[in-house]
Short mmCIF file of C-alpha atoms in Angstrom, two decimals:
data_model
loop_
_atom_site.label_atom_id
_atom_site.label_comp_id
_atom_site.label_asym_id
_atom_site.label_seq_id
_atom_site.Cartn_x
_atom_site.Cartn_y
_atom_site.Cartn_z
CA UNK A 1 -58.40 87.58 79.52
CA UNK A 2 -61.53 89.48 78.64
CA UNK A 3 -62.64 91.49 81.67
CA UNK A 4 -66.12 92.97 81.86
CA UNK A 5 -66.61 95.73 84.40
CA UNK A 6 -69.97 96.86 85.77
CA UNK A 7 -69.44 100.39 87.01
CA UNK A 8 -67.27 103.09 85.46
CA UNK A 9 -66.43 105.24 88.47
CA UNK A 10 -63.06 105.44 90.19
CA UNK A 11 -62.91 101.69 90.90
CA UNK A 12 -63.96 100.51 87.46
CA UNK A 13 -61.66 102.91 85.66
CA UNK A 14 -58.60 102.09 87.78
CA UNK A 15 -59.00 98.33 87.47
CA UNK A 16 -59.75 98.72 83.79
CA UNK A 17 -56.67 100.83 83.15
CA UNK A 18 -54.34 98.41 84.95
CA UNK A 19 -55.92 95.42 83.24
CA UNK A 20 -55.35 96.95 79.81
CA UNK A 21 -51.75 97.75 80.78
CA UNK A 22 -51.30 94.09 81.75
CA UNK A 23 -52.45 93.00 78.30
CA UNK A 24 -56.09 92.12 78.92
CA UNK A 25 -59.12 93.30 76.96
CA UNK A 26 -61.63 95.32 78.97
CA UNK A 27 -65.21 96.43 78.49
CA UNK A 28 -66.60 99.09 80.81
CA UNK A 29 -70.32 99.54 81.42
CA UNK A 30 -72.71 101.45 83.62
CA UNK A 31 -76.43 101.74 84.22
CA UNK A 32 -76.75 104.85 82.02
CA UNK A 33 -75.51 103.29 78.81
CA UNK A 34 -72.35 103.28 76.68
CA UNK A 35 -73.05 106.73 75.21
CA UNK A 36 -72.03 108.20 78.60
CA UNK A 37 -68.64 106.41 78.48
CA UNK A 38 -67.34 107.72 75.16
CA UNK A 39 -64.22 109.40 76.59
CA UNK A 40 -63.15 106.24 78.44
CA UNK A 41 -62.36 104.44 75.18
CA UNK A 42 -59.19 106.52 74.99
CA UNK A 43 -58.65 107.44 78.65
CA UNK A 44 -58.69 103.81 79.81
CA UNK A 45 -58.09 102.00 76.55
CA UNK A 46 -61.23 99.93 77.04
CA UNK A 47 -64.24 99.06 74.99
CA UNK A 48 -67.58 100.28 76.30
CA UNK A 49 -70.98 98.62 76.27
CA UNK A 50 -74.16 97.92 78.14
CA UNK A 51 -74.11 95.94 81.38
CA UNK A 52 -75.41 92.92 79.50
CA UNK A 53 -72.70 93.28 76.85
CA UNK A 54 -69.96 93.60 79.47
CA UNK A 55 -71.15 90.44 81.19
CA UNK A 56 -71.24 88.48 77.93
CA UNK A 57 -67.80 89.87 76.99
CA UNK A 58 -66.04 89.00 80.22
CA UNK A 59 -64.23 85.81 81.10
CA UNK A 60 -64.46 87.45 84.50
CA UNK A 61 -66.72 90.30 85.61
CA UNK A 62 -65.86 93.02 88.11
CA UNK A 63 -68.66 94.53 90.20
CA UNK A 64 -67.68 98.15 90.86
CA UNK A 65 -70.96 99.81 91.84
CA UNK A 66 -72.19 101.08 95.22
CA UNK A 67 -73.27 98.29 97.56
CA UNK A 68 -76.84 99.60 97.70
CA UNK A 69 -77.24 98.74 94.02
CA UNK A 70 -76.06 95.12 94.22
CA UNK A 71 -79.53 93.72 93.52
CA UNK A 72 -79.47 95.46 90.13
CA UNK A 73 -76.78 93.06 88.92
CA UNK A 74 -78.40 90.49 86.58
CA UNK A 75 -78.04 87.11 88.26
CA UNK A 76 -78.95 84.77 85.41
CA UNK A 77 -76.46 86.33 83.01
CA UNK A 78 -73.64 85.84 85.55
CA UNK A 79 -74.32 82.15 86.21
CA UNK A 80 -71.03 80.24 86.15
CA UNK A 81 -68.92 83.40 85.83
CA UNK A 82 -66.04 84.46 88.06
CA UNK A 83 -67.22 87.67 89.70
CA UNK A 84 -64.84 90.02 91.53
CA UNK A 85 -66.66 91.96 94.23
CA UNK A 86 -65.06 95.30 95.11
CA UNK A 87 -67.92 96.55 97.31
CA UNK A 88 -67.67 98.30 100.65
CA UNK A 89 -70.46 99.27 103.04
CA UNK A 90 -70.86 103.00 103.63
CA UNK A 91 -74.10 103.61 105.54
CA UNK A 92 -74.12 107.30 104.62
CA UNK A 93 -74.18 106.29 100.95
CA UNK A 94 -75.89 102.90 101.01
CA UNK A 95 -78.39 103.35 103.84
CA UNK A 96 -78.41 101.07 106.84
CA UNK A 97 -78.30 97.32 106.12
CA UNK A 98 -79.42 95.50 109.25
CA UNK A 99 -77.58 92.22 108.57
CA UNK A 100 -74.28 94.04 108.20
CA UNK A 101 -74.83 96.26 111.23
CA UNK A 102 -75.49 93.11 113.30
CA UNK A 103 -72.39 91.36 111.85
CA UNK A 104 -74.65 88.54 110.64
CA UNK A 105 -73.09 88.45 107.18
CA UNK A 106 -70.52 90.22 105.02
CA UNK A 107 -70.80 92.50 102.03
CA UNK A 108 -69.62 89.84 99.61
CA UNK A 109 -71.94 87.21 101.06
CA UNK A 110 -74.85 89.55 100.31
CA UNK A 111 -73.75 89.62 96.68
CA UNK A 112 -73.17 85.86 96.68
CA UNK A 113 -76.73 85.29 97.92
CA UNK A 114 -77.96 87.40 95.00
CA UNK A 115 -75.67 85.53 92.56
CA UNK A 116 -75.92 81.94 93.82
CA UNK A 117 -74.57 80.43 90.60
CA UNK A 118 -71.56 82.75 90.30
CA UNK A 119 -68.03 82.26 91.65
CA UNK A 120 -67.52 85.28 93.90
CA UNK A 121 -64.13 86.61 95.00
CA UNK A 122 -63.85 89.60 97.30
CA UNK A 123 -60.91 91.71 96.15
CA UNK A 124 -59.67 95.22 95.33
CA UNK A 125 -61.82 96.74 98.09
CA UNK A 126 -59.09 97.43 100.67
CA UNK A 127 -56.98 99.93 98.75
CA UNK A 128 -57.80 103.37 97.40
CA UNK A 129 -57.82 103.57 93.65
CA UNK A 130 -55.16 106.29 93.64
CA UNK A 131 -52.90 103.90 95.55
CA UNK A 132 -53.83 100.96 93.32
CA UNK A 133 -52.60 102.85 90.28
CA UNK A 134 -49.30 104.00 91.80
CA UNK A 135 -48.21 101.55 94.52
CA UNK A 136 -47.48 98.47 92.40
CA UNK A 137 -43.91 97.20 92.70
CA UNK A 138 -41.76 94.52 91.08
CA UNK A 139 -41.69 91.08 92.72
CA UNK A 140 -39.21 90.95 95.60
CA UNK A 141 -39.29 94.68 96.32
CA UNK A 142 -38.82 95.32 100.03
CA UNK A 143 -41.75 97.74 100.11
CA UNK A 144 -44.09 95.65 97.97
CA UNK A 145 -47.61 96.07 99.24
CA UNK A 146 -49.95 93.10 99.74
CA UNK A 147 -53.69 92.98 99.09
CA UNK A 148 -56.25 90.60 100.60
CA UNK A 149 -58.84 88.41 98.93
CA UNK A 150 -61.46 85.91 100.01
CA UNK A 151 -63.63 83.37 98.23
CA UNK A 152 -64.98 79.85 98.21
CA UNK A 153 -63.70 78.82 94.76
CA UNK A 154 -59.97 78.08 94.53
CA UNK A 155 -59.77 78.45 90.75
CA UNK A 156 -61.56 81.80 90.87
CA UNK A 157 -59.16 83.02 93.55
CA UNK A 158 -56.23 81.96 91.39
CA UNK A 159 -57.44 84.34 88.68
CA UNK A 160 -57.48 87.23 91.15
CA UNK A 161 -54.03 86.25 92.44
CA UNK A 162 -52.80 86.54 88.85
CA UNK A 163 -54.26 90.03 88.53
CA UNK A 164 -52.75 91.15 91.83
CA UNK A 165 -49.36 89.91 90.65
CA UNK A 166 -49.69 91.60 87.26
CA UNK A 167 -50.68 94.87 88.92
CA UNK A 168 -47.57 94.73 91.15
CA UNK A 169 -48.92 93.39 94.46
CA UNK A 170 -48.43 90.41 96.73
CA UNK A 171 -51.59 88.68 97.93
CA UNK A 172 -52.88 87.25 101.18
CA UNK A 173 -55.75 84.76 100.97
CA UNK A 174 -58.02 85.40 103.95
CA UNK A 175 -59.92 82.17 103.34
CA UNK A 176 -63.57 81.57 102.40
CA UNK A 177 -65.94 84.38 101.52
CA UNK A 178 -67.26 84.48 105.09
CA UNK A 179 -63.83 85.70 106.22
CA UNK A 180 -64.10 88.79 104.06
CA UNK A 181 -65.12 90.74 107.15
CA UNK A 182 -61.43 90.83 108.07
CA UNK A 183 -60.74 93.48 105.45
CA UNK A 184 -64.02 95.31 105.11
CA UNK A 185 -64.26 99.03 105.74
CA UNK A 186 -63.43 100.03 109.33
CA UNK A 187 -60.96 97.19 109.91
CA UNK A 188 -57.22 97.57 110.62
CA UNK A 189 -56.30 96.26 107.15
CA UNK A 190 -58.62 98.58 105.25
CA UNK A 191 -56.70 100.88 102.90
CA UNK A 192 -53.52 100.62 105.01
CA UNK A 193 -50.22 99.88 103.19
CA UNK A 194 -48.92 96.56 104.57
CA UNK A 195 -46.39 93.99 103.43
CA UNK A 196 -47.45 90.39 102.97
CA UNK A 197 -46.28 89.40 106.46
CA UNK A 198 -47.87 92.44 108.07
CA UNK A 199 -51.18 91.91 106.25
CA UNK A 200 -51.36 88.23 107.18
CA UNK A 201 -50.79 89.10 110.84
CA UNK A 202 -53.34 91.91 110.76
CA UNK A 203 -56.02 89.76 109.16
CA UNK A 204 -55.44 86.96 111.66
CA UNK A 205 -55.90 89.35 114.57
CA UNK A 206 -59.07 91.01 113.26
CA UNK A 207 -62.39 90.03 114.81
CA UNK A 208 -65.91 91.19 114.00
CA UNK A 209 -66.11 92.86 117.41
CA UNK A 210 -62.78 94.57 116.79
CA UNK A 211 -63.97 96.48 113.75
CA UNK A 212 -63.77 100.21 114.30
CA UNK A 213 -66.98 102.08 114.90
CA UNK A 214 -68.84 102.70 111.64
#
């Protein structure tokens, strides 16, 4: 696949590196322009471009920018695209977002409202990038870690399941995008190494009220 990535920080670089290793073509981008990404051509093995170029390049597009900047993502250009949302809500970084504080919506539903014509999948948010790069295991390994995902489009979720598998992880589908709260920041499944069985049980037991204090 061609994978366009908006954001070239820890998240964008890690997903880009693993995608290239799995045989995909990657284009990294950020808001400052491709001239700031020169070293990543060799460090990640990716192409670099503008945000608009990365969107046009990608069969799928990964959003790897701070949540506070989600409205900067160009909606029209992403119409019809599979979009992987890696966002987490950190009030100290993003400022307070009333709808999230009141548990009225989820981080990925905020993005979905901004991108109503895109096919959003919440994924890659519940693992640190250091772990993502080193914890992948072969299928059937006893200690193989599982990662969660959520989304409303079955075909889009199948693409993410493929990436999880290629990166060395089992997957647990938490259900529609509205269920993404089960693995947001401050939940029991957030950045905790769990097997597929353990993750499924943890997600099932997680409630909005049970999220740890932010």
